[in-house]
CSV table of C-alpha atoms and ligand atoms in Angstrom, one decimal:
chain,number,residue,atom,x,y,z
A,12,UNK,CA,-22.1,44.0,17.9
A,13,UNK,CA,-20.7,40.8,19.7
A,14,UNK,CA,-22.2,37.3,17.8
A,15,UNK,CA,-23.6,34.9,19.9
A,16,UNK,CA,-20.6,32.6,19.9
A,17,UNK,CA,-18.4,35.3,21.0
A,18,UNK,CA,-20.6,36.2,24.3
A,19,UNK,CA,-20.9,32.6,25.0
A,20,UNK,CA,-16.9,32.3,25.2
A,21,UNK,CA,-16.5,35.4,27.3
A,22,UNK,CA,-19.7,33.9,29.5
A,23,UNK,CA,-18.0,30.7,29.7
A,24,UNK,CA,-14.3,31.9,30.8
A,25,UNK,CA,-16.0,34.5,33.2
A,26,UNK,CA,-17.7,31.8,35.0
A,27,UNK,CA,-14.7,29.8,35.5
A,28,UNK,CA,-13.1,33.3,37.0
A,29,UNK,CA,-15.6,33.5,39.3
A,30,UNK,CA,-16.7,30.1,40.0
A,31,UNK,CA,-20.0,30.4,39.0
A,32,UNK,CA,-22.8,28.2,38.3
A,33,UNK,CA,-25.4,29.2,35.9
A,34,UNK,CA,-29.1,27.2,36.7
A,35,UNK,CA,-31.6,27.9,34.2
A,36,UNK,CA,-35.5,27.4,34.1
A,37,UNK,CA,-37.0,25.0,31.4
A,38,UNK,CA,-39.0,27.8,30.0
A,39,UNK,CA,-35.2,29.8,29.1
A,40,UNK,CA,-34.5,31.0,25.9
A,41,UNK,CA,-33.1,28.2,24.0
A,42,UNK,CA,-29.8,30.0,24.0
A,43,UNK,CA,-29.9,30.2,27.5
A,44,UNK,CA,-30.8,26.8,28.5
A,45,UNK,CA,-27.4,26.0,25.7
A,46,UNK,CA,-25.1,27.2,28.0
A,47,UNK,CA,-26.3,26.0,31.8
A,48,UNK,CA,-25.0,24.1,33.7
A,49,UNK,CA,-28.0,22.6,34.9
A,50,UNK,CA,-31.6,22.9,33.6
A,51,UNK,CA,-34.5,21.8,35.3
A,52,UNK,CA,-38.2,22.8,36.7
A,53,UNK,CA,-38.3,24.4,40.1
A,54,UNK,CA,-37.8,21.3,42.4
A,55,UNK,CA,-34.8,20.1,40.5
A,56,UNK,CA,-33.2,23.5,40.6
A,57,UNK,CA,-34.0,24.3,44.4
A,58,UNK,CA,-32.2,20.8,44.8
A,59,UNK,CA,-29.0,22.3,42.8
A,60,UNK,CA,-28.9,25.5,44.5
A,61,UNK,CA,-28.9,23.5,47.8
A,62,UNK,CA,-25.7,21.4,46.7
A,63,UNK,CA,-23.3,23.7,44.2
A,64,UNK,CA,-20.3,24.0,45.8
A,65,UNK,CA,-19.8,27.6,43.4
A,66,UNK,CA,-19.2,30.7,45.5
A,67,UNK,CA,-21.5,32.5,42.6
A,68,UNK,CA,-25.3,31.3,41.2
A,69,UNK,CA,-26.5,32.8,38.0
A,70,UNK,CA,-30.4,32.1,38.4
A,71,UNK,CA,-31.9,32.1,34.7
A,72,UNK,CA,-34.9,32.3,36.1
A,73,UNK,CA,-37.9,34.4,37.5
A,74,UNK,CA,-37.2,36.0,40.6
A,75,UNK,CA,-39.0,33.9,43.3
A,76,UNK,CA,-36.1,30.9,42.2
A,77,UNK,CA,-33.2,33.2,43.2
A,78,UNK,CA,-35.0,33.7,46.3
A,79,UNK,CA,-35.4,30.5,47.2
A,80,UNK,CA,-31.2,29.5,45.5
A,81,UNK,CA,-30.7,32.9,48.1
A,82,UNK,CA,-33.2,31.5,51.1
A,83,UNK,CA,-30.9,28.0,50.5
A,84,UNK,CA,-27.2,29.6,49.6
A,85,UNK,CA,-26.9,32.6,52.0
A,86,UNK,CA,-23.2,33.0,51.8
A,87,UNK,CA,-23.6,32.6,48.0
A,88,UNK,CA,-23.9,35.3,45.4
A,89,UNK,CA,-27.0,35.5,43.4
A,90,UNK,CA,-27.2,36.7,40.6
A,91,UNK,CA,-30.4,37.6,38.6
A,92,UNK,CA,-29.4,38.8,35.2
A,93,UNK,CA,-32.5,40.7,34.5
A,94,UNK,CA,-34.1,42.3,38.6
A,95,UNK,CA,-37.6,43.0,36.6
A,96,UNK,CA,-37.7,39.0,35.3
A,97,UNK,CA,-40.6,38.7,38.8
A,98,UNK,CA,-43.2,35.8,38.1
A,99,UNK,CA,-46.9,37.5,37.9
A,100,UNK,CA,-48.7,35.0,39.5
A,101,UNK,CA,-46.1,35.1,42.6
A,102,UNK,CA,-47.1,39.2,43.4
A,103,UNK,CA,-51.1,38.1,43.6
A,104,UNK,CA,-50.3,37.0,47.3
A,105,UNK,CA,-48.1,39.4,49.8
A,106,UNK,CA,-47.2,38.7,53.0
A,107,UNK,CA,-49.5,41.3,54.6
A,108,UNK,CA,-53.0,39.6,52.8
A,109,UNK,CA,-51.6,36.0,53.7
A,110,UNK,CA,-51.4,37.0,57.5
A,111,UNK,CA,-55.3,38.7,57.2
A,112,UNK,CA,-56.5,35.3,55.9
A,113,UNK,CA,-54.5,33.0,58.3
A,114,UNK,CA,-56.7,34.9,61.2
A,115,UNK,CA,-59.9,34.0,59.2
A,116,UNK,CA,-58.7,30.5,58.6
A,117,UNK,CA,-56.8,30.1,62.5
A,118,UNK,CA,-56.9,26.5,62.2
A,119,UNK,CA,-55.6,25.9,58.5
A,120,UNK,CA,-52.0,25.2,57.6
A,121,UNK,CA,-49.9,27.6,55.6
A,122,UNK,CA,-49.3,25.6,52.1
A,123,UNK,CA,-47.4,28.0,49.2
A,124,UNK,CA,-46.4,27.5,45.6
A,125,UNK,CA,-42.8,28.1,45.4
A,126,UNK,CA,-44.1,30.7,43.2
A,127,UNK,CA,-44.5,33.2,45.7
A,128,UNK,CA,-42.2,35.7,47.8
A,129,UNK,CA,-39.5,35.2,50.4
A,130,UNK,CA,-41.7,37.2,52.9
A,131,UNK,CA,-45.1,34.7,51.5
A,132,UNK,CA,-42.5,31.7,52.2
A,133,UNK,CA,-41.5,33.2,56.0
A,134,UNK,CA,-46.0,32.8,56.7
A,135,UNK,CA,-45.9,29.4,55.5
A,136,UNK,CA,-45.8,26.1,57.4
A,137,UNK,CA,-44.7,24.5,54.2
A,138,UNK,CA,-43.7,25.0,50.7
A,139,UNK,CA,-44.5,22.9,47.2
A,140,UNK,CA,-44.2,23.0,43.5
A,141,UNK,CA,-45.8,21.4,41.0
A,142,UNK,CA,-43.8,18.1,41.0
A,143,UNK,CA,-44.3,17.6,44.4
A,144,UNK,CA,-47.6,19.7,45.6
A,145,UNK,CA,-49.7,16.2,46.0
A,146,UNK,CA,-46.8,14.4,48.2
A,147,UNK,CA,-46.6,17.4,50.1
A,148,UNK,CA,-49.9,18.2,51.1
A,149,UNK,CA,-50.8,14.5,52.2
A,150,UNK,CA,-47.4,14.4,54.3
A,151,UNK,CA,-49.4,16.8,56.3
A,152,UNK,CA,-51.5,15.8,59.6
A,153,UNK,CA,-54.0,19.0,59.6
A,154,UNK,CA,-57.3,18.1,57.5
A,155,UNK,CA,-57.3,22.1,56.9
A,156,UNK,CA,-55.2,23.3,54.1
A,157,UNK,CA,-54.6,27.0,53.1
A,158,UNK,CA,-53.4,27.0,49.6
A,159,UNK,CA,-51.7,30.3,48.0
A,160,UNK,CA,-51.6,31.7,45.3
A,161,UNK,CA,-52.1,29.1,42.4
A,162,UNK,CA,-56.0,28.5,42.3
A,163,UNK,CA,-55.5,26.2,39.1
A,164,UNK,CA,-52.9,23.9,41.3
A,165,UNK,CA,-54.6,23.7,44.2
A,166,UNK,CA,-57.9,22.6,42.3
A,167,UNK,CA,-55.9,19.8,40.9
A,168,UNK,CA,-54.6,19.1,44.3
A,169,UNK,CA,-57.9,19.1,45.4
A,170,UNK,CA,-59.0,16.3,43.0
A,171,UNK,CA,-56.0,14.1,44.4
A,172,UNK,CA,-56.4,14.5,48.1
A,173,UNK,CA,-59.7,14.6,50.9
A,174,UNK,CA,-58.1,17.4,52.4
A,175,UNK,CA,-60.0,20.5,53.1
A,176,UNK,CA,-58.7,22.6,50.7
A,177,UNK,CA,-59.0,26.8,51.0
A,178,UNK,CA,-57.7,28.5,47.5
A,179,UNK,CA,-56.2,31.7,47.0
A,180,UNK,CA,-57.4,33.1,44.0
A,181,UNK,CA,-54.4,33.8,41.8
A,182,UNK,CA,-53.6,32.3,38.5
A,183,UNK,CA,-50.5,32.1,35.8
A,184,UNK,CA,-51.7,34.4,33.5
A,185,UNK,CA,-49.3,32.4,30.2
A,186,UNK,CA,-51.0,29.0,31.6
A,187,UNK,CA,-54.6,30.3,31.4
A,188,UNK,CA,-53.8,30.9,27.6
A,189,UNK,CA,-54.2,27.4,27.0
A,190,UNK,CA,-57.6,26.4,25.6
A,191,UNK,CA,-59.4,23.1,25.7
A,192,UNK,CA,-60.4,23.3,22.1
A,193,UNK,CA,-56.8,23.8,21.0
A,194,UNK,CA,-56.6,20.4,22.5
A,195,UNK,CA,-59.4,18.6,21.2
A,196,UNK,CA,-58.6,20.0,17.6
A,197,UNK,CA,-54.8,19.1,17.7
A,198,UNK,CA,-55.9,15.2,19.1
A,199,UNK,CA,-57.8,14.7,16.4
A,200,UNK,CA,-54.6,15.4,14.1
A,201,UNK,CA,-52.4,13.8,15.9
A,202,UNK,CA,-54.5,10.2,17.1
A,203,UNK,CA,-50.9,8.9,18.5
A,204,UNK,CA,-50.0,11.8,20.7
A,205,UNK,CA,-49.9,12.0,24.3
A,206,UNK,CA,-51.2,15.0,25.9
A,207,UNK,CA,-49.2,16.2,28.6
A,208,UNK,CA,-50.2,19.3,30.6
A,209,UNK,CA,-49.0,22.1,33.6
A,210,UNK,CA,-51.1,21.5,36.8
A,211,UNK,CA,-50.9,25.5,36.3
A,212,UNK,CA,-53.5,25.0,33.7
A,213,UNK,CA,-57.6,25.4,34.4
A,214,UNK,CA,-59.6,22.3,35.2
A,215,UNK,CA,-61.2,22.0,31.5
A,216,UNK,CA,-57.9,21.8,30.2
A,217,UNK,CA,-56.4,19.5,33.0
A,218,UNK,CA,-59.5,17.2,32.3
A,219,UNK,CA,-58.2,16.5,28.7
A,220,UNK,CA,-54.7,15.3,30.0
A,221,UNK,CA,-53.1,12.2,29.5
A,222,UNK,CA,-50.3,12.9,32.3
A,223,UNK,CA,-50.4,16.4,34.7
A,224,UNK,CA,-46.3,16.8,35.2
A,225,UNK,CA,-44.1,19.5,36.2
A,226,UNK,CA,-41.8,20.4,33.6
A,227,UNK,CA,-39.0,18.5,34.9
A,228,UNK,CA,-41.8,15.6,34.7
A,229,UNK,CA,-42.4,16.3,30.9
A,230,UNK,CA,-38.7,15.9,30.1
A,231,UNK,CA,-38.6,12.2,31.5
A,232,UNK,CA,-42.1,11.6,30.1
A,233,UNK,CA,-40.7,12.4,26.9
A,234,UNK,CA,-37.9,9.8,27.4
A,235,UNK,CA,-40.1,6.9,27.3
A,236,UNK,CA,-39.9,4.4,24.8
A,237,UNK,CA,-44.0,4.5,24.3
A,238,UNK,CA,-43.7,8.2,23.9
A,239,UNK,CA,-43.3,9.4,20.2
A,240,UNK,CA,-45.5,12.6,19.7
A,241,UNK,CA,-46.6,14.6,22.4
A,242,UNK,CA,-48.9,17.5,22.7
A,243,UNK,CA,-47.1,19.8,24.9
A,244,UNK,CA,-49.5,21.8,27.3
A,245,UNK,CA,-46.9,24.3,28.8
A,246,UNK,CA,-44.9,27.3,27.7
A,247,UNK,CA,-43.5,26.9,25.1
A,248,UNK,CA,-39.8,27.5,26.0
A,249,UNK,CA,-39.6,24.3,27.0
A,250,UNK,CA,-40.2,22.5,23.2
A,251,UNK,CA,-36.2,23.6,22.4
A,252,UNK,CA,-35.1,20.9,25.6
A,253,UNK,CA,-37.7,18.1,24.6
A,254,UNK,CA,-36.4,18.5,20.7
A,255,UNK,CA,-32.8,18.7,21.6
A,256,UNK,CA,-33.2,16.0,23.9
A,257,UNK,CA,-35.0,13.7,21.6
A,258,UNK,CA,-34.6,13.7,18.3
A,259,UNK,CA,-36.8,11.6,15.9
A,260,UNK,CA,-39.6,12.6,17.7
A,261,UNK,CA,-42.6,15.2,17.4
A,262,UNK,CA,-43.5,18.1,20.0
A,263,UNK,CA,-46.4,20.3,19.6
A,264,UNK,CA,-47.2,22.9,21.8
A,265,UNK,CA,-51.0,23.1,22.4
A,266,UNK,CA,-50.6,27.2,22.3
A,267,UNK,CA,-47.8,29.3,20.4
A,268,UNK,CA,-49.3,32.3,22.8
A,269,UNK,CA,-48.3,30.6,25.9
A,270,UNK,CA,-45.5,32.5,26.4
A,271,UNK,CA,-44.1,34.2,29.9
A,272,UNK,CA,-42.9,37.3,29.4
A,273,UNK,CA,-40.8,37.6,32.2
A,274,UNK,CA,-38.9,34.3,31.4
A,275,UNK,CA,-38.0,35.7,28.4
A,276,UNK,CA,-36.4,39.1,29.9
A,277,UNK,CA,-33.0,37.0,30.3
A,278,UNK,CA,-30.5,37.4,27.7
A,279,UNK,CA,-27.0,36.3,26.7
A,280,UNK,CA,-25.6,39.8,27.0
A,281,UNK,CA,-27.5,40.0,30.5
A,282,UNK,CA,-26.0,37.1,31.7
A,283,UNK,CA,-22.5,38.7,30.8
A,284,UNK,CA,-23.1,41.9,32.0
A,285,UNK,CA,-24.8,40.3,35.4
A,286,UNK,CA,-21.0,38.1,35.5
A,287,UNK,CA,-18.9,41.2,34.7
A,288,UNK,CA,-20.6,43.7,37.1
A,289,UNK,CA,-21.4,41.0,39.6
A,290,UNK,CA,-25.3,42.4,39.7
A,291,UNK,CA,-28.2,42.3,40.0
A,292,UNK,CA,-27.9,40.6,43.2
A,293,UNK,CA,-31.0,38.6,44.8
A,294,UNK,CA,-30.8,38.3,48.7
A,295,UNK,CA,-33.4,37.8,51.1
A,296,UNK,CA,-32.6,39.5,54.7
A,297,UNK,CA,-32.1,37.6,57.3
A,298,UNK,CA,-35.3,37.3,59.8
A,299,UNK,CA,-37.1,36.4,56.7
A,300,UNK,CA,-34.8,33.6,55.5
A,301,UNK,CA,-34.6,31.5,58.2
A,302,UNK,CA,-38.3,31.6,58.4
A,303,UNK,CA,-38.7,31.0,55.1
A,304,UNK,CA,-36.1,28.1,54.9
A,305,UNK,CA,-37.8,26.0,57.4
A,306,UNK,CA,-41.0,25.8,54.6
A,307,UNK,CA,-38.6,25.1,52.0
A,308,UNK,CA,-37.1,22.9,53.9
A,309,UNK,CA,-39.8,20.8,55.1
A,310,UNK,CA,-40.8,20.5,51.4
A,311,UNK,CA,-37.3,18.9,50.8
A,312,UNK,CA,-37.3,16.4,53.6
A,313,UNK,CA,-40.9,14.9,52.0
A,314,UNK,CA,-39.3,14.6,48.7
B,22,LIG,P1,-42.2,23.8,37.1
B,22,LIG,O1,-41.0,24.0,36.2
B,22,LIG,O2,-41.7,23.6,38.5
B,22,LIG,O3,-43.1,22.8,36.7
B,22,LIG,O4,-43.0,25.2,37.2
B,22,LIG,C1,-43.4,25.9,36.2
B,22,LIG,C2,-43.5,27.4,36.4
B,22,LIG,O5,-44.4,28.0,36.0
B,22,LIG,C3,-42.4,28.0,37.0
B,22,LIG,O6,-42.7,29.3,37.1
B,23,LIG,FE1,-45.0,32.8,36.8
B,23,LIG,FE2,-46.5,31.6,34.9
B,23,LIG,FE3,-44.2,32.7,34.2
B,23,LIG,FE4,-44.2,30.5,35.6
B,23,LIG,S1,-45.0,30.7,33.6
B,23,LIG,S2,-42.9,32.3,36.0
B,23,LIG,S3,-46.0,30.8,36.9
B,23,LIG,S4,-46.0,33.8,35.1
C-alpha cells in the first residue's frame, strides 16, 4: 500500500506532466484541500476555471462544478476523480420539470443555484451561488423570479429582496442536519463566539446567525481581527481550512453530522488514478453549453 506522502509526490510530478490544475471545494477532505492548487467555495472556483491557463482541470468537487469548469473551459480536460461524487440537491430539479413550470410561471425569470445541471443551466436566464444569490437577483429588471432548486436559499433571498419570489422545493439534505438548538446550546458555552451560517440552512437556523456567508465568505470572516471563536454552521469539511488558516483560534462546528457524502467520495488515490488514466472526464455537449454559459456568464458580469 502506497503512504500518503508517496501518492502526493507521484500526484504532484503527474500534474506538472500534464499541466494540470487541481481546484478543490472547501468541504474536501483535508488531504485533498493540502495539495490544490486553489481552494475556494463555488464562485471563487468558477472564477479559476474561467482563467487557468492548464490544458487539464482536476475538479475536487461534486459534479455540477466540473460542469460549470467544462461549461467555462470547453477545450479543457476535466477531470472528475470520482463520476458518482453528483450533489443531491442539484438532481431535485431536471431540465424537463423546470420547462413544465416555466409555462405555469410564463412571465417569471429563470434564476438557478449553481447547484444544478448543465441541461437546468441551458433553461435559465441566469445563474447564482450563495455568495452572490442577493446581487444577482436584484441586478435583475423582472419583479417575477423563478428560483430552483434550493428552497432554503431562495427563502433567504426572499428576506433580502421585494422581489416576487417562486421556490422550487429542493433542499441540501447535509444543511438541513443543522439544528437550532445545537446553536442555542453551543452560544451559551461559548458567549464570545460568532455564529456564522450556510444560506443552505432552514430559516430557524438562519434566524440565529450572526453573518449568512458562502464558504469562501466564512474563510475571510474568520480573518478578522474581532473574530476569535466561531460557531461554524456548515459542513464540516471546511473546519481543516479555517484551523490551518488561523491558528490560535477556536472553530466549532454546530453539527459533527453535517457531513456530504458525495464530497467525501474523492480520494488521493482517485485523484492519481483520474491523472494517470486521464478519466473520468466531465463535458457538457455542445447545444447545451453555450446555452448554459450565457447564465453563467451573466452571473459573472454582476459580480
Ligand atoms: P459555497 O461553497 O459556494 O458556499 O456552496 C456550498 C455548497 O454546498 C456547494 O455544494
Ligand atoms: Fe450538494 Fe449539499 Fe453536498 Fe453542497 S453540501 S454538494 S449542496 S449535497
Amino acid at each position: 500500500m502506497q503512504g500518503d506522502s508517496e501518492l502526493v509526490d507521484k500526484i504532484l510530478s503527474l500534474k506538472r506532466e500534464r499541466n494540470a490544475v487541481i481546484l478543490a471545494h472547501n468541504y474536501q477532505l483535508g488531504e485533498i484541500q493540502d495539495i490544490a492548487d486553489f481552494v475556494g467555495d463555488s464562485l471563487e472556483l468558477s472564477q479559476n476555471a474561467a482563467k487557468t491557463k492548464a490544458e487539464v482541470i482536476v475538479f475536487c468537487g461534486v459534479h455540477f462544478m466540473a460542469e460549470t469548469a467544462s461549461i467555462l473551459c470547453p477545450d479543457k480536460a476535466v477531470l472528475l476523480p470520482d463520476i458518482n461524487a453528483g450533489c443531491p440537491m442539484a438532481d431535485m430539479v431536471t431540465a424537463e420539470r423546470l420547462r413544465q413550470r416555466k409555462r405555469e410561471l410564463p412571465e417569471a425569470s429563470v434564476v438557478c443555484y449553481i447547484n444544478s445541471s448543465a441541461e437546468v443551466k441551458a433553461e435559465s436566464d441566469v445563474c447564482c451561488t450563495s455568495a452572490n444569490a442577493v446581487k444577482v437577483i436584484e441586478s435583475l429588471d423582472n419583479e417575477e423570479i423563478l428560483f430552483v432548486p434550493d428552497q432554503y436559499l431562495g427563502h433567504y433571498v426572499s428576506t433580502k429582496t421585494d422581489k416576487k419570489m417562486n421556490l422550487w422545493p429542493g433542499y441540501c439534505s447535509t444543511h438541513v442536519r443543522i439544528q437550532p438548538q445545537d446553536i442555542t446550546r453551543l452560544k451559551q458555552e461559548y458567549p464570545q463566539a460568532k455564529v456564522v451560517i450556510h444560506p443552505e440552512c432552514r430559516p430557524e437556523v438562519i434566524a440565529l446567525a450572526d453573518e449568512v456567508l458562502s464558504t469562501g465568505g466564512m474563510i475571510r470572516y474568520a480573518r478578522r481581527e474581532d473574530v476569535s471563536e466561531m460557531v461554524v454552521g456548515t459542513e464540516i469539511g471546511i473546519i481543516h481550512r479555517l484551523r490551518k488558516e488561523n491558528p490560535g483560534k477556536k472553530f466549532i462546528p454546530i453539527s459533527e453530522q453535517a457531513i456530504c457524502p458525495k464530497m467525501k467520495l474523492i480520494t488521493l488515490e482517485k485523484v492519481l488514478w483520474s491523472l494517470e488514466e486521464m478519466r473520468p472526464q466531465v463535458k457538457v455537449p455542445e447545444a447545451t453549453r453555450l446555452r448554459a454559459k450565457t447564465a453563467v456568464d451573466r452571473m459573472l458580469a454582476v459580480v
